[in-house]
Short mmCIF file of C-alpha atoms in Angstrom, two decimals:
data_model
loop_
_atom_site.label_atom_id
_atom_site.label_comp_id
_atom_site.label_asym_id
_atom_site.label_seq_id
_atom_site.Cartn_x
_atom_site.Cartn_y
_atom_site.Cartn_z
CA UNK A 1 78.62 -151.39 -5.64
CA UNK A 2 76.34 -148.82 -3.74
CA UNK A 3 77.88 -150.32 -0.42
CA UNK A 4 81.04 -149.85 -1.84
CA UNK A 5 80.46 -146.26 -2.07
CA UNK A 6 79.51 -145.71 1.63
CA UNK A 7 82.81 -146.86 2.46
CA UNK A 8 84.91 -144.30 -0.15
CA UNK A 9 83.16 -140.94 1.22
CA UNK A 10 84.31 -141.95 5.15
CA UNK A 11 86.58 -138.99 6.22
CA UNK A 12 86.96 -136.92 9.12
CA UNK A 13 89.23 -136.67 12.13
CA UNK A 14 90.80 -140.18 12.36
CA UNK A 15 88.43 -141.19 15.29
CA UNK A 16 85.29 -140.41 13.16
CA UNK A 17 87.34 -142.57 10.32
CA UNK A 18 88.01 -144.89 12.22
CA UNK A 19 85.00 -145.48 14.23
CA UNK A 20 82.22 -145.17 10.92
CA UNK A 21 84.71 -147.74 9.15
CA UNK A 22 84.32 -150.57 11.83
CA UNK A 23 80.98 -149.31 12.04
CA UNK A 24 80.05 -150.12 8.43
CA UNK A 25 82.46 -153.26 8.41
CA UNK A 26 80.64 -154.74 10.97
CA UNK A 27 76.87 -153.62 10.24
CA UNK A 28 77.18 -155.27 6.72
CA UNK A 29 80.17 -157.88 7.15
CA UNK A 30 77.74 -159.30 9.94
CA UNK A 31 74.65 -158.32 8.61
CA UNK A 32 73.48 -156.94 12.27
CA UNK A 33 70.65 -154.98 13.01
CA UNK A 34 72.08 -151.53 13.93
CA UNK A 35 70.43 -152.01 17.76
CA UNK A 36 72.77 -155.04 18.28
CA UNK A 37 76.06 -153.28 17.07
CA UNK A 38 74.88 -150.65 19.42
CA UNK A 39 74.75 -153.69 22.41
CA UNK A 40 78.69 -154.84 21.41
CA UNK A 41 80.87 -154.03 24.10
CA UNK A 42 84.69 -155.13 23.92
CA UNK A 43 84.24 -158.35 25.18
CA UNK A 44 82.05 -159.57 22.92
CA UNK A 45 84.82 -159.66 20.31
CA UNK A 46 86.93 -162.35 19.53
CA UNK A 47 89.81 -161.31 17.69
CA UNK A 48 91.72 -164.49 17.14
CA UNK A 49 88.22 -166.91 16.26
CA UNK A 50 86.76 -164.08 13.72
CA UNK A 51 83.71 -163.78 15.88
CA UNK A 52 81.40 -161.76 17.22
CA UNK A 53 78.85 -162.57 20.80
CA UNK A 54 75.77 -160.58 19.71
CA UNK A 55 72.85 -159.94 21.83
CA UNK A 56 69.91 -160.23 19.69
CA UNK A 57 65.48 -159.34 19.62
CA UNK A 58 64.16 -160.93 22.80
CA UNK A 59 67.59 -160.67 24.85
CA UNK A 60 69.02 -163.88 22.63
CA UNK A 61 72.23 -164.48 22.39
CA UNK A 62 74.19 -166.31 19.54
CA UNK A 63 77.81 -166.11 18.15
CA UNK A 64 78.64 -165.10 14.63
CA UNK A 65 81.18 -165.15 12.10
CA UNK A 66 82.29 -161.47 10.72
CA UNK A 67 84.80 -160.90 7.63
CA UNK A 68 88.20 -160.12 7.67
CA UNK A 69 87.28 -156.48 6.46
CA UNK A 70 85.84 -155.86 9.71
CA UNK A 71 88.14 -157.22 12.24
CA UNK A 72 90.98 -155.57 11.09
CA UNK A 73 88.84 -152.26 11.01
CA UNK A 74 87.90 -153.13 14.68
CA UNK A 75 91.72 -153.56 14.90
CA UNK A 76 92.49 -150.60 13.22
CA UNK A 77 89.53 -147.90 15.76
CA UNK A 78 90.61 -149.71 18.70
CA UNK A 79 93.39 -147.54 19.75
CA UNK A 80 91.33 -145.12 18.35
CA UNK A 81 88.86 -145.68 21.14
CA UNK A 82 90.97 -146.13 23.37
CA UNK A 83 92.48 -142.23 23.01
CA UNK A 84 89.33 -140.95 22.98
CA UNK A 85 88.46 -142.46 26.51
CA UNK A 86 91.83 -141.82 28.01
CA UNK A 87 91.93 -138.23 26.92
CA UNK A 88 87.99 -137.69 28.06
CA UNK A 89 89.12 -139.46 30.93
CA UNK A 90 86.08 -142.12 30.71
CA UNK A 91 85.72 -145.45 30.92
CA UNK A 92 83.09 -148.06 28.92
CA UNK A 93 83.34 -150.77 27.82
CA UNK A 94 81.31 -150.49 24.78
CA UNK A 95 82.27 -150.26 21.26
CA UNK A 96 81.06 -147.81 18.92
CA UNK A 97 81.56 -144.28 21.14
CA UNK A 98 80.53 -140.86 20.12
CA UNK A 99 82.81 -138.23 20.35
CA UNK A 100 82.21 -137.76 23.99
CA UNK A 101 82.64 -141.29 24.86
CA UNK A 102 79.59 -143.13 25.43
CA UNK A 103 77.89 -145.53 23.29
CA UNK A 104 76.73 -144.24 20.41
CA UNK A 105 73.26 -144.98 20.08
CA UNK A 106 71.13 -145.90 16.73
CA UNK A 107 70.00 -142.73 15.67
CA UNK A 108 73.08 -141.59 15.42
CA UNK A 109 74.17 -144.85 12.94
CA UNK A 110 71.51 -143.47 11.05
CA UNK A 111 73.14 -139.69 10.69
CA UNK A 112 75.77 -141.18 10.05
CA UNK A 113 74.52 -143.46 6.96
CA UNK A 114 71.94 -140.49 5.76
CA UNK A 115 75.46 -138.25 5.48
CA UNK A 116 77.84 -140.70 4.06
CA UNK A 117 74.72 -141.66 1.24
CA UNK A 118 74.55 -138.14 0.46
CA UNK A 119 77.97 -137.54 -0.17
CA UNK A 120 78.33 -140.29 -2.38
CA UNK A 121 75.90 -138.89 -4.68
CA UNK A 122 72.51 -141.86 -3.54
CA UNK A 123 69.67 -140.48 -4.37
CA UNK A 124 67.68 -142.64 -2.19
CA UNK A 125 67.92 -142.97 1.41
CA UNK A 126 70.39 -145.05 3.03
CA UNK A 127 68.85 -147.14 6.34
CA UNK A 128 71.41 -149.70 8.59
CA UNK A 129 68.25 -152.28 8.00
CA UNK A 130 69.45 -151.79 4.38
CA UNK A 131 73.22 -152.75 5.16
CA UNK A 132 71.89 -155.88 7.31
CA UNK A 133 69.46 -156.24 3.69
CA UNK A 134 72.47 -156.20 1.25
CA UNK A 135 74.41 -158.61 3.35
CA UNK A 136 71.78 -161.48 3.26
CA UNK A 137 70.95 -160.88 -0.63
CA UNK A 138 74.93 -161.25 -1.78
CA UNK A 139 75.39 -164.50 0.92
CA UNK A 140 71.82 -165.81 -1.40
CA UNK A 141 73.32 -164.63 -4.32
CA UNK A 142 76.52 -166.43 -3.44
CA UNK A 143 75.13 -169.52 -3.44
CA UNK A 144 74.67 -169.44 0.48
CA UNK A 145 71.13 -171.38 2.04
CA UNK A 146 68.96 -170.22 3.18
CA UNK A 147 69.66 -172.09 6.38
CA UNK A 148 72.64 -170.77 7.22
CA UNK A 149 71.78 -167.22 6.47
CA UNK A 150 68.98 -166.79 8.93
CA UNK A 151 71.51 -168.84 11.58
CA UNK A 152 73.44 -165.32 10.46
CA UNK A 153 70.80 -163.56 11.05
CA UNK A 154 69.29 -164.36 14.15
CA UNK A 155 66.02 -164.99 13.08
CA UNK A 156 63.88 -167.19 14.89
CA UNK A 157 61.87 -168.72 11.86
CA UNK A 158 62.71 -169.18 8.36
CA UNK A 159 60.24 -167.69 6.85
CA UNK A 160 61.37 -164.32 8.20
CA UNK A 161 64.23 -165.02 5.80
CA UNK A 162 62.68 -165.98 3.49
CA UNK A 163 61.87 -163.13 2.36
CA UNK A 164 65.34 -162.40 0.79
CA UNK A 165 64.53 -165.34 -1.65
CA UNK A 166 62.22 -163.09 -3.40
CA UNK A 167 65.26 -160.65 -4.10
CA UNK A 168 67.82 -163.62 -5.34
CA UNK A 169 65.20 -164.99 -7.48
CA UNK A 170 64.29 -162.00 -9.13
CA UNK A 171 68.17 -161.03 -9.51
CA UNK A 172 68.49 -165.35 -10.91
CA UNK A 173 65.94 -164.13 -13.66
CA UNK A 174 67.59 -161.32 -14.38
CA UNK A 175 70.85 -162.91 -15.80
CA UNK A 176 69.27 -165.60 -17.04
#
């Protein structure tokens, strides 16, 4: 519900709306670290097979599927991105751009989320990592196995992924 509330309050000019929607869908729908999303270039997108090539921690590369909502949001944002670059007379391979046509940075993403959380009436501080955490928790809540979630998150060790099982076990107790 909280993730959905963030999407509902995205507003602004068409470029900003398109970018922010694509950004949130990619962070949440792919379980990406914010640094991984900011490093995405256009060549890393594979729409036909719905996956992204991601450069993660330690410069390790992985191929990760993303949901249809993320693919659709990126496809809707792509022409807006191109219009921005054309208008500014710039070229960039970066997927996520700021209004100046340069790569969006991690700090800017944090500011975007804080602004959206405020508009959504959320009292807690929202971070990009919370979207990644929600991605993993929602997968486990819906029956995904821990090893698959480990691969999707790009964790080198299964123990890193196991932190999410505590949340799921707690949820299981609540449901029971």
